[in-house]
Amino acid sequence: MNRTEKIKELKKYIQGLSQEKTHYKDGTTYSDIVIDGKSLCKSDSARKHENQHLRTDKIVESVGDINGKTFIDLGSSSGYMVFRLKELGASSCVGIECIGELINISNKINDIEEYDDINFYHEDFIRRVDSLPTITGTETFDCGICFSSVNAVCSKDEEWYDVGEWLESVGKVVPILFVEFSEYITNTIWEDDLPVIVEEHLREQEKENIFKRKTEEMFDNLECLKSWKLLGMTDYNRKLYRLDYK
């Protein structure tokens, strides 16, 4: 098939997926899928293409020059950030995702774009971090990224996973991690600190303040970190941090 035919096939594949398969909406992934300037999703994605410079710009500004840099995306979804970073000059990039359908989409996009130094792996990026060098065939990457994936995993109705422990294990794979946190991590002891506030807008503001403080206290207490910095806000009022490991 030629490029145009492949794009049509991918669009048909995406729009034929159920909400259960996309983990967002029928025919639509959480992050927009845009090829040649056109979205392939059936309806609006949560993370719209036109807003994602709020993430990529901050990474590029922080690194200084990403040309030749290698990246690993932990929770790569449909590969949006991997492809954007590659377009901006990154060298080999790897995406790790635990949802099979999203890996399929990522590989179909890569087949269209014909990158030979992008790879996606269907793996548990939370509980198998120590296995990533074996899985990817690469001991370390220049930078890692994780956008809200930790939040999403830890806010499920399951046993709370220690984010601090996970961050420590990631330091064995990358010297720098760009990680996005929001105020919506649930099912944690952090919620015990929330005061009883009737006014919804005031309660949400206090919730955000507490979770920001708890997040940054967690960074301060991680002995594996050399430094951390809040780079600013991305879309959906989420905070993007840069973590530098010792």
XYZ file of C-alpha atoms in Angstrom:
246
model
C 0.000 0.000 0.000
C 1.088 3.572 -0.611
C 1.075 6.287 2.054
C -2.436 7.540 1.246
C -3.875 4.035 1.425
C -2.141 3.358 4.722
C -3.560 6.544 6.233
C -7.073 5.615 5.105
C -6.674 2.150 6.584
C -5.427 3.570 9.902
C -8.314 6.051 10.074
C -10.800 3.236 9.484
C -9.085 1.119 12.150
C -9.126 3.910 14.766
C -12.719 4.951 14.129
C -13.826 1.331 14.339
C -12.455 0.876 17.858
C -14.819 0.913 20.827
C -14.336 2.999 23.960
C -13.173 -0.163 25.691
C -10.383 -0.530 23.149
C -9.275 3.129 22.958
C -9.661 3.646 26.722
C -11.215 7.033 25.939
C -14.136 7.307 23.470
C -15.500 5.287 20.554
C -13.256 5.886 17.573
C -11.115 8.435 19.422
C -7.904 8.158 21.394
C -6.979 10.271 24.428
C -4.260 12.106 22.473
C -5.152 13.269 18.981
C -3.712 11.369 16.029
C -2.739 13.833 13.323
C -1.017 12.904 10.067
C -0.332 15.436 7.329
C -2.265 18.030 9.317
C -5.492 16.020 9.594
C -6.948 14.240 12.623
C -7.838 10.582 12.136
C -10.090 10.407 15.196
C -13.884 10.340 15.061
C -14.338 13.177 17.590
C -12.280 15.578 19.687
C -9.486 14.074 21.763
C -8.765 15.180 25.321
C -5.276 16.295 24.399
C -5.705 18.297 21.232
C -2.897 18.562 18.724
C -2.862 22.371 18.784
C -2.197 22.440 22.548
C 0.665 19.966 22.766
C 3.384 22.526 22.125
C 2.851 23.319 25.819
C 4.604 20.015 26.501
C 7.156 19.769 23.697
C 8.298 23.403 23.924
C 9.153 23.022 27.604
C 11.147 19.851 27.007
C 13.125 21.344 24.143
C 13.767 24.558 26.083
C 14.939 22.588 29.125
C 17.241 20.210 27.230
C 18.583 22.997 25.034
C 19.022 20.915 21.895
C 17.361 17.542 21.441
C 19.120 16.744 18.170
C 20.694 13.319 18.568
C 19.122 12.746 22.003
C 17.463 9.423 22.772
C 14.080 9.313 24.520
C 11.927 6.706 26.210
C 8.230 7.457 26.765
C 6.783 5.556 29.727
C 3.093 5.238 28.984
C 3.338 6.301 25.355
C -0.383 5.845 24.540
C -0.762 6.145 20.748
C 2.792 7.465 20.353
C 1.994 11.166 20.061
C 4.989 12.488 22.020
C 7.418 9.996 20.510
C 6.590 11.154 16.985
C 6.585 14.856 17.920
C 10.018 14.599 19.559
C 11.343 12.719 16.554
C 10.050 15.470 14.248
C 11.900 18.018 16.398
C 15.231 16.242 15.940
C 15.474 13.487 18.553
C 17.480 10.395 17.701
C 16.145 6.917 18.500
C 12.924 6.919 20.528
C 11.119 4.139 22.369
C 7.527 4.017 23.587
C 6.357 1.672 26.355
C 2.619 1.108 26.649
C 0.489 -1.490 28.423
C -2.590 -1.212 26.169
C -2.303 -3.432 23.110
C -4.594 -1.456 20.800
C -2.577 1.718 21.391
C 0.619 -0.138 20.514
C -1.058 -1.300 17.301
C -1.937 2.291 16.422
C 1.603 3.473 17.209
C 3.121 0.805 14.965
C 0.702 1.628 12.141
C 1.688 5.308 12.358
C 5.347 4.340 12.306
C 4.739 2.185 9.232
C 3.309 5.284 7.533
C 6.120 7.615 8.645
C 8.812 4.968 7.983
C 11.109 5.764 10.899
C 13.697 3.033 11.426
C 14.791 4.252 14.852
C 11.413 4.331 16.626
C 10.168 1.246 18.466
C 7.136 0.513 20.617
C 6.831 -2.230 23.219
C 3.713 -3.684 24.812
C 4.896 -3.837 28.437
C 3.947 -2.803 31.976
C 5.929 0.425 32.373
C 5.040 0.684 36.064
C 6.042 -2.698 37.438
C 8.668 -3.740 34.894
C 10.982 -0.712 34.845
C 13.959 -2.826 35.890
C 13.419 -5.019 32.817
C 13.347 -2.166 30.309
C 17.047 -2.446 29.280
C 16.461 -6.100 28.385
C 13.122 -5.389 26.691
C 14.423 -2.481 24.584
C 17.997 -3.668 24.086
C 19.214 -0.299 25.388
C 20.828 0.175 28.792
C 20.085 3.887 29.179
C 18.399 6.752 27.327
C 19.303 10.438 27.424
C 15.843 11.440 28.635
C 12.624 9.845 29.791
C 9.112 11.286 29.664
C 5.953 10.293 31.492
C 2.815 12.370 30.990
C 0.030 11.703 33.511
C 0.504 7.951 33.125
C 1.543 7.529 36.750
C -1.534 9.473 37.831
C -3.806 7.331 35.699
C -2.367 4.068 36.966
C -2.360 5.092 40.592
C -5.869 6.477 40.577
C -7.473 3.175 39.685
C -9.359 1.265 42.358
C -6.382 -0.897 43.073
C -3.693 -1.073 45.698
C -1.765 2.188 45.794
C 1.528 1.959 43.931
C 4.426 3.821 45.490
C 5.211 6.603 43.022
C 8.414 7.487 44.866
C 9.637 3.915 44.534
C 8.776 3.948 40.832
C 10.618 7.237 40.281
C 13.685 5.792 41.962
C 13.663 2.752 39.668
C 13.343 4.972 36.574
C 16.652 6.597 37.520
C 18.412 3.365 36.532
C 17.280 3.873 32.932
C 17.490 7.654 32.416
C 19.509 10.520 33.965
C 16.675 12.993 33.278
C 12.927 12.448 33.545
C 10.232 14.868 32.434
C 7.176 13.891 34.442
C 3.749 15.446 34.507
C 1.605 15.453 37.629
C -1.856 16.819 38.255
C -3.998 17.152 41.330
C -6.172 14.155 40.605
C -4.146 11.269 42.100
C -6.748 9.485 44.203
C -6.923 6.592 46.650
C -3.852 7.865 48.504
C -3.224 8.938 52.057
C -2.722 12.430 50.633
C -6.474 12.858 50.493
C -6.619 12.569 54.275
C -5.148 16.074 54.450
C -8.025 17.635 52.535
C -10.091 19.896 54.779
C -13.872 19.925 54.673
C -14.763 22.799 52.366
C -18.296 23.280 51.121
C -17.572 25.654 48.243
C -16.540 23.504 45.281
C -14.142 25.997 43.683
C -12.359 26.606 46.995
C -12.149 22.884 47.658
C -10.602 22.263 44.237
C -8.033 25.013 44.808
C -7.096 23.581 48.204
C -6.885 20.118 46.685
C -4.498 21.394 44.025
C -2.361 23.159 46.649
C -2.104 20.037 48.800
C -1.240 17.740 45.929
C 1.397 20.149 44.618
C 2.960 20.353 48.066
C 2.849 16.578 48.532
C 4.338 15.979 45.086
C 7.231 18.338 45.720
C 7.823 16.964 49.217
C 8.103 13.546 47.599
C 10.788 14.893 45.250
C 12.658 16.487 48.165
C 12.726 13.173 50.021
C 14.026 11.101 47.117
C 17.730 10.514 47.762
C 18.208 9.394 44.153
C 17.477 12.903 42.828
C 20.179 15.503 42.331
C 17.624 18.220 41.644
C 14.091 18.878 40.422
C 12.418 21.842 38.802
C 8.851 22.830 37.981
C 8.986 23.823 34.304
C 5.450 25.165 34.171
C 1.941 24.137 33.224
C 0.752 22.047 30.313
C -2.824 21.652 29.113
C -5.485 20.626 31.647
C -3.675 22.567 34.373
C -1.029 19.893 34.766
C 2.424 20.517 36.116
C 5.513 19.452 34.195
C 8.611 18.730 36.263
C 12.177 17.975 35.287
C 13.910 15.458 37.562
C 17.700 15.069 37.405
C 19.119 11.911 38.928
C 22.451 11.606 40.738
